[in-house]
Coordinates of C-alpha atoms and ligand atoms in Angstrom, one line a residue:
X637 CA 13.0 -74.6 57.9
X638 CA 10.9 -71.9 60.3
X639 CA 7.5 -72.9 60.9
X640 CA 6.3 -70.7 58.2
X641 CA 8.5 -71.4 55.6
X642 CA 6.3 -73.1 52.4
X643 CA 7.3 -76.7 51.3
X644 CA 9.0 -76.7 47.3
X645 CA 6.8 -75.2 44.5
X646 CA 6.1 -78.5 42.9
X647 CA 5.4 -80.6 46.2
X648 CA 2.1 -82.9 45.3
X649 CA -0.3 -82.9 48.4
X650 CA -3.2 -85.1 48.2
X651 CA -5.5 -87.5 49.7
X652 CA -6.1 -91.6 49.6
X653 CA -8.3 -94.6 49.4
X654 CA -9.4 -97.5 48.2
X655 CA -11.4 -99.2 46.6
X656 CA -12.8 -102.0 48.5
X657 CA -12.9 -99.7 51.8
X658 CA -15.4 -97.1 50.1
X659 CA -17.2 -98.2 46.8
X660 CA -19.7 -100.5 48.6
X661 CA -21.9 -101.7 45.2
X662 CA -20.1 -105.4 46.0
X663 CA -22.1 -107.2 43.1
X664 CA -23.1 -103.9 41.1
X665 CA -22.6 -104.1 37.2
X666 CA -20.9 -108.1 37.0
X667 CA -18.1 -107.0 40.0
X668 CA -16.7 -110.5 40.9
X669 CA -16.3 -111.7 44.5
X670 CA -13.3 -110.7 46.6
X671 CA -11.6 -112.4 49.2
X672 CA -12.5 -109.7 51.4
X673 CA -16.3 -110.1 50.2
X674 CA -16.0 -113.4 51.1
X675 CA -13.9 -113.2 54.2
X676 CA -15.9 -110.4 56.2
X677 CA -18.7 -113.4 55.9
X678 CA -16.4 -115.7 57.7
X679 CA -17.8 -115.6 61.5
X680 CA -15.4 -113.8 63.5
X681 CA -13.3 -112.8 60.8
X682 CA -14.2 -108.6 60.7
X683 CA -15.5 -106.9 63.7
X684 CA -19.4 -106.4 64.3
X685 CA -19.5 -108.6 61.3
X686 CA -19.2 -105.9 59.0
X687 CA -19.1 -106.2 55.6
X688 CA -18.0 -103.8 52.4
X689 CA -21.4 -104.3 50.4
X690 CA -22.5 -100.4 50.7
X691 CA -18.9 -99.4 52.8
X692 CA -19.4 -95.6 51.5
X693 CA -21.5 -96.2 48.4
X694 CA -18.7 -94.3 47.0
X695 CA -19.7 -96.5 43.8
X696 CA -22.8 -94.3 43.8
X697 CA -22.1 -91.3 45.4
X698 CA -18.4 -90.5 43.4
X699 CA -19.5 -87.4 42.0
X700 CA -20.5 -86.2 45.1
X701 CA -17.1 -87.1 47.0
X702 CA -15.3 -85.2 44.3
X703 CA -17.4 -81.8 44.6
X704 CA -16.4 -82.0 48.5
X705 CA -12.7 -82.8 47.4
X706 CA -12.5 -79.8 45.1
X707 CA -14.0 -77.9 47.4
X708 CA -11.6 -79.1 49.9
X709 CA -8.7 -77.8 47.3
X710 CA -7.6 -81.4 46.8
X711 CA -5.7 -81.7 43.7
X712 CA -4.3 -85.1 44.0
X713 CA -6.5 -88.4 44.8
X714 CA -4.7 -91.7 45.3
X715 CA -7.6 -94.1 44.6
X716 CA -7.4 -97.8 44.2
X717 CA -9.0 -100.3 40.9
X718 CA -11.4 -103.0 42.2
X719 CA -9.5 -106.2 40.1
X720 CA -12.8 -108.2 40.3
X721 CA -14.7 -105.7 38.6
X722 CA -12.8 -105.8 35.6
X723 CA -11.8 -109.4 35.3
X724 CA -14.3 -110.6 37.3
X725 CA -12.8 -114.3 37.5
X726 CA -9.5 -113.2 37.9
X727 CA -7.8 -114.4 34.7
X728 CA -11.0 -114.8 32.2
X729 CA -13.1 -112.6 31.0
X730 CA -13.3 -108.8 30.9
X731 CA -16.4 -107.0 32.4
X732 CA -16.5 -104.2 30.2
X733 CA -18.9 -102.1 32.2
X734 CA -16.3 -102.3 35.7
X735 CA -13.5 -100.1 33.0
X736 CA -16.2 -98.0 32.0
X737 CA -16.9 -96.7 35.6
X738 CA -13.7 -96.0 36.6
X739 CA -13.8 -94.0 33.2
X740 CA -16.6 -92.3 34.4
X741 CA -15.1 -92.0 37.6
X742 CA -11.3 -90.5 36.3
X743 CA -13.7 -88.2 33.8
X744 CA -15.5 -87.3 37.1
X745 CA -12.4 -86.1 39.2
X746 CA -10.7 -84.4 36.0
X747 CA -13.9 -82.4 36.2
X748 CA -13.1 -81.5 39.8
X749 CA -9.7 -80.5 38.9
X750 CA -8.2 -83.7 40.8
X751 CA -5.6 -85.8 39.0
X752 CA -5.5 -89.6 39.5
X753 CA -2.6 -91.7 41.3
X754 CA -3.9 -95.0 40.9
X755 CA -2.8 -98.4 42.7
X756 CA -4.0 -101.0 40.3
X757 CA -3.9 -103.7 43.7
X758 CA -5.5 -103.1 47.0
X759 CA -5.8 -106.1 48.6
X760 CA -9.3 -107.4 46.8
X761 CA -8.2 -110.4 44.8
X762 CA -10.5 -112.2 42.7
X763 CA -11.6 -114.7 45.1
X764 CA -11.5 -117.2 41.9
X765 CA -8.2 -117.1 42.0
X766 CA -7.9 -117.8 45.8
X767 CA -9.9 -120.8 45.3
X768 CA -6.7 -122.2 42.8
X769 CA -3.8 -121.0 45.4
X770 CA -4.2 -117.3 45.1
X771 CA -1.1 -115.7 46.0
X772 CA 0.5 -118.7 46.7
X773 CA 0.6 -119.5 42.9
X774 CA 2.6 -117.8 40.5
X775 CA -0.1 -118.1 37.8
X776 CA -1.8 -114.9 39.8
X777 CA 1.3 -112.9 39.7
X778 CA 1.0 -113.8 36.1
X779 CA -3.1 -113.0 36.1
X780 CA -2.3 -109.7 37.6
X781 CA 0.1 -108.8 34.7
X782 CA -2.7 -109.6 32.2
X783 CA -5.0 -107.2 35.0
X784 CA -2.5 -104.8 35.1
X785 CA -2.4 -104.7 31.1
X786 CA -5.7 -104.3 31.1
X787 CA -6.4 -101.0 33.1
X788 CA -3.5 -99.3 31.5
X789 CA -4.4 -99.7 27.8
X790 CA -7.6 -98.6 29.0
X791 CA -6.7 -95.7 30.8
X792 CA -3.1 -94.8 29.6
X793 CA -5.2 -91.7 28.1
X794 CA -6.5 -90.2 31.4
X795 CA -3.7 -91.8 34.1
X796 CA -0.2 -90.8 34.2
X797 CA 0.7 -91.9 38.0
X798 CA 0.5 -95.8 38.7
X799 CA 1.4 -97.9 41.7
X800 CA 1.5 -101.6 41.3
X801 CA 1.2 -102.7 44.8
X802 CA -0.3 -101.5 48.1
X803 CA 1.8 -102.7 50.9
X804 CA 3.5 -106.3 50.1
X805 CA 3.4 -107.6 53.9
X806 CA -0.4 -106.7 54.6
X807 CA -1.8 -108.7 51.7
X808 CA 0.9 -111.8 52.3
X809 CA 2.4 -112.2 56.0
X810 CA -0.9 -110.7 57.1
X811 CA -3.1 -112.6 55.6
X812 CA -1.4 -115.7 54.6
X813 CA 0.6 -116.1 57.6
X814 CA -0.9 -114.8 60.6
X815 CA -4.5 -115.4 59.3
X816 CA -5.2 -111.9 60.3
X817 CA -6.6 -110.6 56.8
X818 CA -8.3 -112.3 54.0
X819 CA -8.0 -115.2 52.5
X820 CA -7.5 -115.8 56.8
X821 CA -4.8 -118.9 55.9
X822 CA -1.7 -119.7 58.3
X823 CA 1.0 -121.3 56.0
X824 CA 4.2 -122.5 56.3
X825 CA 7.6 -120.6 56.1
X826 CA 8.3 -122.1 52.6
X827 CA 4.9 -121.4 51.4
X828 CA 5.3 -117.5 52.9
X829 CA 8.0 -117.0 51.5
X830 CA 6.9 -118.1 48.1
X831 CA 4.2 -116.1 48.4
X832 CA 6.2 -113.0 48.9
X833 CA 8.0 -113.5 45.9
X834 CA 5.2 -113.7 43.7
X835 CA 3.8 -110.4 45.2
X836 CA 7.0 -109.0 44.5
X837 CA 6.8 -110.9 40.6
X838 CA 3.4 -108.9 40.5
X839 CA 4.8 -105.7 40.8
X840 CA 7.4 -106.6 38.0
X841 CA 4.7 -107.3 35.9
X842 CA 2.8 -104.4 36.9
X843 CA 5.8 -102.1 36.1
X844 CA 6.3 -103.4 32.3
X845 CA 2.6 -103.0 31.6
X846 CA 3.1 -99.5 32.7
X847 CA 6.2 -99.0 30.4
X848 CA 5.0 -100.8 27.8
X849 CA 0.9 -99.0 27.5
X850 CA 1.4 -96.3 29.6
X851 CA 2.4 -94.1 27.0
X852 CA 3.8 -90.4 27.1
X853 CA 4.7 -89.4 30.7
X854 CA 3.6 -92.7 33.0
X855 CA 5.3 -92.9 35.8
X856 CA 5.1 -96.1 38.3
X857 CA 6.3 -97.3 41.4
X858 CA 5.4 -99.5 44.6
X859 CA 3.7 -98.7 47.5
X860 CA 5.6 -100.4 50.3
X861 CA 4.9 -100.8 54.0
X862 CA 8.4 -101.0 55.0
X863 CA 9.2 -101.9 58.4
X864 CA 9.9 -98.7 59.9
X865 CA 11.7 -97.6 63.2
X866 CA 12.8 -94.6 64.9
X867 CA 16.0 -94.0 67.0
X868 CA 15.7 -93.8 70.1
X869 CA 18.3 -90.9 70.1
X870 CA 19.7 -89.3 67.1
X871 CA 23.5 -90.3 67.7
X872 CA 25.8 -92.0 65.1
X873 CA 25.5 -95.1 67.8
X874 CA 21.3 -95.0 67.8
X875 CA 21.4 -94.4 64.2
X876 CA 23.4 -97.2 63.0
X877 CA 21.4 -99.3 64.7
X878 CA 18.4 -98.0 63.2
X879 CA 20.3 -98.3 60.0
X880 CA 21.1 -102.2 60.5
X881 CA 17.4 -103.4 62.0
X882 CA 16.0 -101.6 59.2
X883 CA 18.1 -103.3 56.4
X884 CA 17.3 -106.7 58.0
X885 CA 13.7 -106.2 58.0
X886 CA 13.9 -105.3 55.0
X887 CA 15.4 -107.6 53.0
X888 CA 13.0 -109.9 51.3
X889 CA 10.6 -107.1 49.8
X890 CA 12.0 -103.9 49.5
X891 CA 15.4 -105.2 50.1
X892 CA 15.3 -107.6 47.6
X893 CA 13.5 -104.8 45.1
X894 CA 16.1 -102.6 45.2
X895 CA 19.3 -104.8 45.1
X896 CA 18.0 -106.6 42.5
X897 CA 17.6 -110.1 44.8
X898 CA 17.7 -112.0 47.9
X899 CA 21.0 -111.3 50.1
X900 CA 22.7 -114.5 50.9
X901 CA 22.0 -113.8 54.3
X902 CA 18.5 -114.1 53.9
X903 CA 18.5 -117.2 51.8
X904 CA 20.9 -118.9 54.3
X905 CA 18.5 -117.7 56.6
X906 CA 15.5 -119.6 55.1
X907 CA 17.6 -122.6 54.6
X908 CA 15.1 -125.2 53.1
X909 CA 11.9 -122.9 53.0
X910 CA 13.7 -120.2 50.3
X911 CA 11.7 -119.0 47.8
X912 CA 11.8 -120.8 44.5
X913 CA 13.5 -118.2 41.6
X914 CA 13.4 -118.5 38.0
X915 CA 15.8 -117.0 35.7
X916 CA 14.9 -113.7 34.8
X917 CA 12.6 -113.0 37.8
X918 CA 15.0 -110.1 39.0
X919 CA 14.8 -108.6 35.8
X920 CA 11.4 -108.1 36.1
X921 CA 11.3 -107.4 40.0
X922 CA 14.1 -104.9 40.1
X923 CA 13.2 -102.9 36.4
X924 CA 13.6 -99.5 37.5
X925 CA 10.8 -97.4 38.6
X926 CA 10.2 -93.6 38.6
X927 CA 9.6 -93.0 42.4
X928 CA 8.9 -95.1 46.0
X929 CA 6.1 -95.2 47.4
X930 CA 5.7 -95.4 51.5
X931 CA 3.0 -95.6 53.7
X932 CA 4.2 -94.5 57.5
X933 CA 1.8 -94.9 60.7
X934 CA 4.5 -96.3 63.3
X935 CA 7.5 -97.7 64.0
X936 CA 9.1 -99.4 67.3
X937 CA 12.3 -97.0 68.8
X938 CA 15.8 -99.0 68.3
X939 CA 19.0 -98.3 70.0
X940 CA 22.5 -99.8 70.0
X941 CA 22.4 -102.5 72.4
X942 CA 25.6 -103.3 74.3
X943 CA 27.4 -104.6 71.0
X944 CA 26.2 -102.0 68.6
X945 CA 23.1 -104.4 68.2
X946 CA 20.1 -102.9 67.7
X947 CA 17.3 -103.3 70.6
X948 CA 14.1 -102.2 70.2
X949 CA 12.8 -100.7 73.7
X950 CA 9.6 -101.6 74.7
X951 CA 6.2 -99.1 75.0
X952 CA 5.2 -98.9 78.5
X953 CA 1.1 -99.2 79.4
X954 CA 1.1 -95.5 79.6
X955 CA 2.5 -94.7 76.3
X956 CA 0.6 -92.6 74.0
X957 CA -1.7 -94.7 71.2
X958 CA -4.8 -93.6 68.8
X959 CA -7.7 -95.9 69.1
X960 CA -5.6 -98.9 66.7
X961 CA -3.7 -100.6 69.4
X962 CA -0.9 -100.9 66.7
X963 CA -0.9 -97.0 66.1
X964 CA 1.4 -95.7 69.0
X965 CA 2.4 -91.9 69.0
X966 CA 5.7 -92.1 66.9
X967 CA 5.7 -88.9 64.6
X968 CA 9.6 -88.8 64.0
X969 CA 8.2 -92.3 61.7
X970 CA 7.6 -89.7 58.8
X971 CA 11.4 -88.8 59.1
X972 CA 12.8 -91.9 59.9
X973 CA 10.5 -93.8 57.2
X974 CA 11.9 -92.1 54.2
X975 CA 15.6 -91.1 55.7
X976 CA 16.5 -95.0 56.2
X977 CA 15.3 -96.1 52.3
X978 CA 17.5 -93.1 51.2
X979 CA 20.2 -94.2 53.2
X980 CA 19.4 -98.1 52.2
X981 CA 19.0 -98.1 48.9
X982 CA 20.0 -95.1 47.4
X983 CA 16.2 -94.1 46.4
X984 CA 15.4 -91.0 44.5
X985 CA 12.0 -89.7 44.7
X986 CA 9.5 -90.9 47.6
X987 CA 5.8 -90.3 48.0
X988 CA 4.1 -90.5 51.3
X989 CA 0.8 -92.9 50.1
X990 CA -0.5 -92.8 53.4
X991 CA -0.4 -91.4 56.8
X992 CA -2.8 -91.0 58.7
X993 CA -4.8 -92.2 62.3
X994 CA -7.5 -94.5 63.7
X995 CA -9.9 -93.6 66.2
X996 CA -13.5 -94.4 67.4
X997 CA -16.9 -92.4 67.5
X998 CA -16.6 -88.9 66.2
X999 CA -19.9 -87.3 66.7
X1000 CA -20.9 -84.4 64.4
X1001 CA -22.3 -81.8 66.9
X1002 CA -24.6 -79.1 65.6
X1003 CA -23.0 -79.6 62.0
X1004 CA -19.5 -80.2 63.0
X1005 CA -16.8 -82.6 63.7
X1006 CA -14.2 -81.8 66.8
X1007 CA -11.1 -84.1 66.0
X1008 CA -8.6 -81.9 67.5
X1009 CA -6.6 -85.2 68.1
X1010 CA -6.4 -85.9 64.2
X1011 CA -5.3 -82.6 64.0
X1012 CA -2.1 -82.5 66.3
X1013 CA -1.5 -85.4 64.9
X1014 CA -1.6 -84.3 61.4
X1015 CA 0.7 -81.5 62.2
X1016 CA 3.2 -83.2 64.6
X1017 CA 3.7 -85.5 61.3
X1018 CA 3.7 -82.4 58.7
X1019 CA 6.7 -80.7 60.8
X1020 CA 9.0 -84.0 60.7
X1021 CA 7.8 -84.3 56.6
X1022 CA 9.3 -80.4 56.6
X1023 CA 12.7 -82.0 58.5
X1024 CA 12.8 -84.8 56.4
X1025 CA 13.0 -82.2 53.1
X1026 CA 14.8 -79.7 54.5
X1027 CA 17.5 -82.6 55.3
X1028 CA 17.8 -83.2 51.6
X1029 CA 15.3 -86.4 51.9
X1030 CA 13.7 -86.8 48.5
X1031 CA 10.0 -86.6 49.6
X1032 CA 8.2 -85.3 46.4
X1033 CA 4.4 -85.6 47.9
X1034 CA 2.1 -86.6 50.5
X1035 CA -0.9 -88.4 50.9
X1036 CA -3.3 -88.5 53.7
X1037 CA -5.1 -91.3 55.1
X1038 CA -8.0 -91.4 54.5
X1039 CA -10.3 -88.8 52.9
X1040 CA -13.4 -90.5 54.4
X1041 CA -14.1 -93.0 57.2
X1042 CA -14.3 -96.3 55.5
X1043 CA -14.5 -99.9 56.0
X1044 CA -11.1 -100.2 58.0
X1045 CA -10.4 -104.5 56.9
X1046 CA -10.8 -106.1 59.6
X1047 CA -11.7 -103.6 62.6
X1048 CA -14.8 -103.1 60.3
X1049 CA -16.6 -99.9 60.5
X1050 CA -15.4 -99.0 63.9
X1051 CA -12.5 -97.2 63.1
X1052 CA -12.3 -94.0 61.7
X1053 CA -9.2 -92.4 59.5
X1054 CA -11.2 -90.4 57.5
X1055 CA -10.5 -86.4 57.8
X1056 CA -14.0 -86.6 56.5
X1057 CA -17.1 -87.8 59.0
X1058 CA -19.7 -90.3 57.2
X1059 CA -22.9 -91.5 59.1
X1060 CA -22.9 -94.9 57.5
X1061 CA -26.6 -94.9 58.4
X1062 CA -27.6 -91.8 56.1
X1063 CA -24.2 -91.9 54.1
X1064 CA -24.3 -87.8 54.9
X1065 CA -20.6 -86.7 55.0
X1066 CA -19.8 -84.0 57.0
X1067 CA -15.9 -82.7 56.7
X1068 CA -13.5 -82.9 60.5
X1069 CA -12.1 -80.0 62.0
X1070 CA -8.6 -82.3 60.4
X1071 CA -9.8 -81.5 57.0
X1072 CA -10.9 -77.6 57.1
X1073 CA -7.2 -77.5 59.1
X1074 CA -5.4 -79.6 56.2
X1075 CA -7.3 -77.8 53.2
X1076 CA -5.3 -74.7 54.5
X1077 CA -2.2 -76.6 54.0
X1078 CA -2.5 -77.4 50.7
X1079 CA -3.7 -74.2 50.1
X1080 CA -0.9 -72.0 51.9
X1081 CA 1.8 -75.2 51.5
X1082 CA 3.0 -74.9 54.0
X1083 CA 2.5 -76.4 58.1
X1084 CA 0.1 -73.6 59.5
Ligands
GBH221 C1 -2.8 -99.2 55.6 O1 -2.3 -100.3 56.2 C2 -3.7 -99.7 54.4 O2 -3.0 -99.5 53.2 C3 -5.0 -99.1 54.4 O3 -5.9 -99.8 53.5 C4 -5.6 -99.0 55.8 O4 -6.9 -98.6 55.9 C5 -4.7 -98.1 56.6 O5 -3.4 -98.4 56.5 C6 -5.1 -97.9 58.1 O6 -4.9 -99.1 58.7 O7 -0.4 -107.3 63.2 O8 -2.5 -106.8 64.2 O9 -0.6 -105.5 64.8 C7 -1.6 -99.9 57.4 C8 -0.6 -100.9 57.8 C9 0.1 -102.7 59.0 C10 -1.9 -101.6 59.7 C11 0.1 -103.5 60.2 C12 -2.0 -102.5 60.9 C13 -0.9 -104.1 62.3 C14 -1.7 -105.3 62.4 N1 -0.9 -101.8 58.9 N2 -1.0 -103.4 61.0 S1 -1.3 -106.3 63.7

C-alpha cells in the first residue's frame, strides 16, 4: 500500500475514553462509590493523591466535548457506562437519573453526528460489591449480567456497538494480584485465577444481554489486552516463536475465549489453584461474538532461542520510551497485535479500542499545543495498521487513545494521552498539534 493509498471505504476511525477517567461529578445525581473513588483515597495509592471527583467534568461539560469532536470530524466515540451510577449498590436498586444522562449524553453525540461504541465495564465496580468479594465472587459476574441487562434495554434504541469488557488482566491481575490498581489486593494464585474466570463469565453474560435486548443490528464483542509481542525479525524462525509465546500468554483469557476453555496445559499448569468451572460456563464464555476488540501500546521483541524457544530480548537503558516507563517505542505492536489473534484463533473482524501514548507537561503556547512526539508516533503506528490490512489482517476500525488528557488510574493527572490539551485548573481544552494532524486522517482516510 503507497503512502497515499486510502484505507477501505467502510474503515470506522474514531476516538476513546472512559468514564471514570473524564466525567468527574463522583457523587452527582445518586452515582455510587467506585473502587477507584475509594482507592485514589487510599495514601499512596494514585500519584499526587489525585482523585476522579471533577477528572474532566466531562459530566458537565459533554455537550461541549462533542462540539469539539464534530468539529474535529470524529464520527465514532468509544465511551465507557459508569456501573455505579446506574445501580448504584452494585446488584440493588436502579438510579434512574444515571440512565437518563447517558441518554442525554447518546442524544448529545447523535446531535454531533458521532455514533456510540459503548463498553458497559471500565474498571469502576460498585465498591458495594468489593466489600462482599468483588471480582473474586461469582455473584458480581452474575450482578454485571443484571448491569449489563439494564443499559441495553435501556439503550438498545440509540446503541448498536457494545463491548462487554475493557481489558481482562488490568482490572484482575493488576489489581487483584499485584495490588497495582484498585481494589489494591494481592491474592493468591487460586483466588487469581478464579477471579479471571469470573471476568471472563462477565463477558458471557454481557454478550447474551446484548443478543437477547439489543435488538435489530447489535453487535458485541470484548475488548482484550492481549499480551502482545513483536519479532525480533520477520523470519519463519522469529515468527514461530512469536506465534508460541503469544499462545501461552494467552491462554487463560483470550485463549480460553476463543477455544471455548482452558487447554489442559494450562490447568495442569495451575495444578491445585485451577479455576473452579461449572457446567455450562463455556457456553456462555465462548457464545460467539460479532468482532474483537484490542487495545495495543507495546509488546516485548521475541526470538527463537536456541531450541526454537521463544526468548524475549531485553530493552537496553537507551531504548526509546514515552513518559509511561511501560510504554517503549514498539510500533510494529499494531501489526503484530492483530496478525498473532488471526493466526491464533482464527478471528474475523478486529477493532483497534485503543492506541495511543503517555507523556508529561504539554504546555499550550500562545493558543497551541506542540506534541510533535504524539504525532510521529501516531503515524509510525497508522503505517503498520495500513501493513496489517494490506496483509489481509481483518482490522475493521481504529480507535485513538484518548481524546482528552484524563485521570490516567494510577499515575493520576500527570500523564497525558489526550490528542486534546485540558488545563485541569480552568477545564479550558485546547486541541494538540496530534489532533489537527489526525482530524486530516479521518478526513482524507488515509496516513498523510
Ligand atoms: C489502557 O490500559 C486503559 O484501557 C486505559 O484506561 C488507559 O488510560 C490507557 O490504556 C493508558 O494507560 O505492571 O506497572 O508495568 C493500558 C494497558 C497495561 C497499561 C499494563 C500499563 C503496565 C503496568 N496497560 N500497564 S505495570
Amino acid at each position: 500500500m503507497s503512502s497515499t493509498q486510502s484505507f477501505p471505504s467502510t474503515f470506522t476511525w474514531g476516538v476513546a475514553a472512559a468514564a471514570a477517567q473524564i466525567e468527574g461529578g463522583a457523587t452527582a445525581d445518586g452515582k455510587g462509590e467506585s473502587i477507584w473513588d475509594r482507592f485514589a483515597r487510599t495514601p499512596g495509592a494514585v500519584h499526587g493523591g489525585d482523585t476522579l471527583d471533577v477528572a474532566c467534568d466531562h459530566y458537565h461539560r459533554y455537550e461541549e466535548d462533542f462540539a469539539l469532536m464534530a468539529k474535529l470530524g470524529v464520527k465514532n466515540y468509544r465511551l465507557s457506562i459508569a456501573w455505579p451510577r446506574i445501580v448504584p449498590d452494585g446488584d440493588g436498586q436502579v438510579n434512574l437519573a444515571g440512565l437518563e444522562f447517558y441518554e442525554r449524553l447518546i442524544d448529545s453525540m447523535a446531535a454531533n453526528g458521532i455514533t456510540p461504541w459503548v463498553t458497559l465495564f471500565h474498571w469502576d465496580l460498585p465498591q458495594a460489591l468489593e466489600d462482599r468479594g468483588g471480582w473474586r465472587t461469582r455473584a458480581t459476574a452474575e450482578a454485571f449480567g443484571r448491569y449489563a441487562e439494564i443499559v441495553v434495554k435501556a439503550l438498545a434504541g440509540k446503541v448498536k456497538n457494545w463491548i462487554t469488557l475493557n481489558e481482562i488482566r488490568c482490572f484482575t491481575q493488576l489489581a487483584y494480584g499485584f495490588g497495582l490498581k484498585a481494589p489494591g489486593a494481592k491474592v493468591d494464585d487460586a483466588t487469581l485465577n478464579q477471579i479471571y474466570h469470573n471476568a471472563l463469565l462477565a463477558h458471557g453474560y454481557g454478550v447474551r444481554a446484548v443478543r437477547t435486548y439489543g435488538g435489530e443490528g447489535a453487535r458485541v464483542g470484548i475488548t482484550d489486552n492481549s499480551d502482545v509481542c513483536i519479532p525480533v525479525t520477520e523470519t519463519p524462525a522469529d515468527i514461530a516463536a512469536a506465534q508460541a509465546w503469544y499462545e501461552r500468554k494467552n491462554e487463560h483469557l483470550l485463549g480460553a475465549i476463543c477455544n471455548g476453555g482452558y487447554s489442559e496445559a494450562y490447568l495442569k499448569r495451575c495444578g491445585d489453584a485451577a479455576p473452579k468451572v461449572a457446567l455450562g460456563d463455556f457456553d456462555l464464555i465462548s457464545a460467539p461474538t460479532d468482532f474483537l476488540g484490542l487495545n495495543l501500546y507495546t509488546g516485548p521483541f521475541v526470538r527463537a532461542g536456541q531450541d526454537g524457544a521463544p526468548e524475549e530480548v531485553s530493552l537496553p537503558a537507551a531504548y526509546p520510551k514515552a513518559d509511561s516507563p511501560w510504554l517503549h517505542w514498539a510500533p510494529q505492536v499494531i501489526y503484530w497485535g492483530t496478525r498473532l489473534p488471526r493466526d491464533a484463533y482464527g478471528v474475523k473482524s478486529i477493532y483497534i479500542t485503543e492506541n495511543g501514548c503517555g507523556y508529561n507537561d504539554e504546555p499550550v503556547v500562545a493558543g497551541e499545543c506542540n506534541d510533535l512526539h504524539r504525532r510521529e508516533f501516531l503515524r509510525a503506528h497508522l503505517r503498520e495498521l495500513e501493513r496489517a490490512i494490506k496483509d489481509g489482517v481483518p482490522v475493521n476500525g481504529y480507535f485513538l487513545w484518548s481524546f482528552i488528557d484524563n485521570f490516567e488510574w494510577e499515575d493520576g493527572y500527570e500523564r497525558r494521552f489526550g490528542i486534546v490539551h485540558v488545563d485541569f485548573e480552568t477545564q479550558v481544552r485546547t486541541p494538540k498539534l496530534s489532533a489537527l494532524y489526525y482530524a486530516k486522517v479521518m478526513a482524507e482516510n488515509r496516513v498523510v
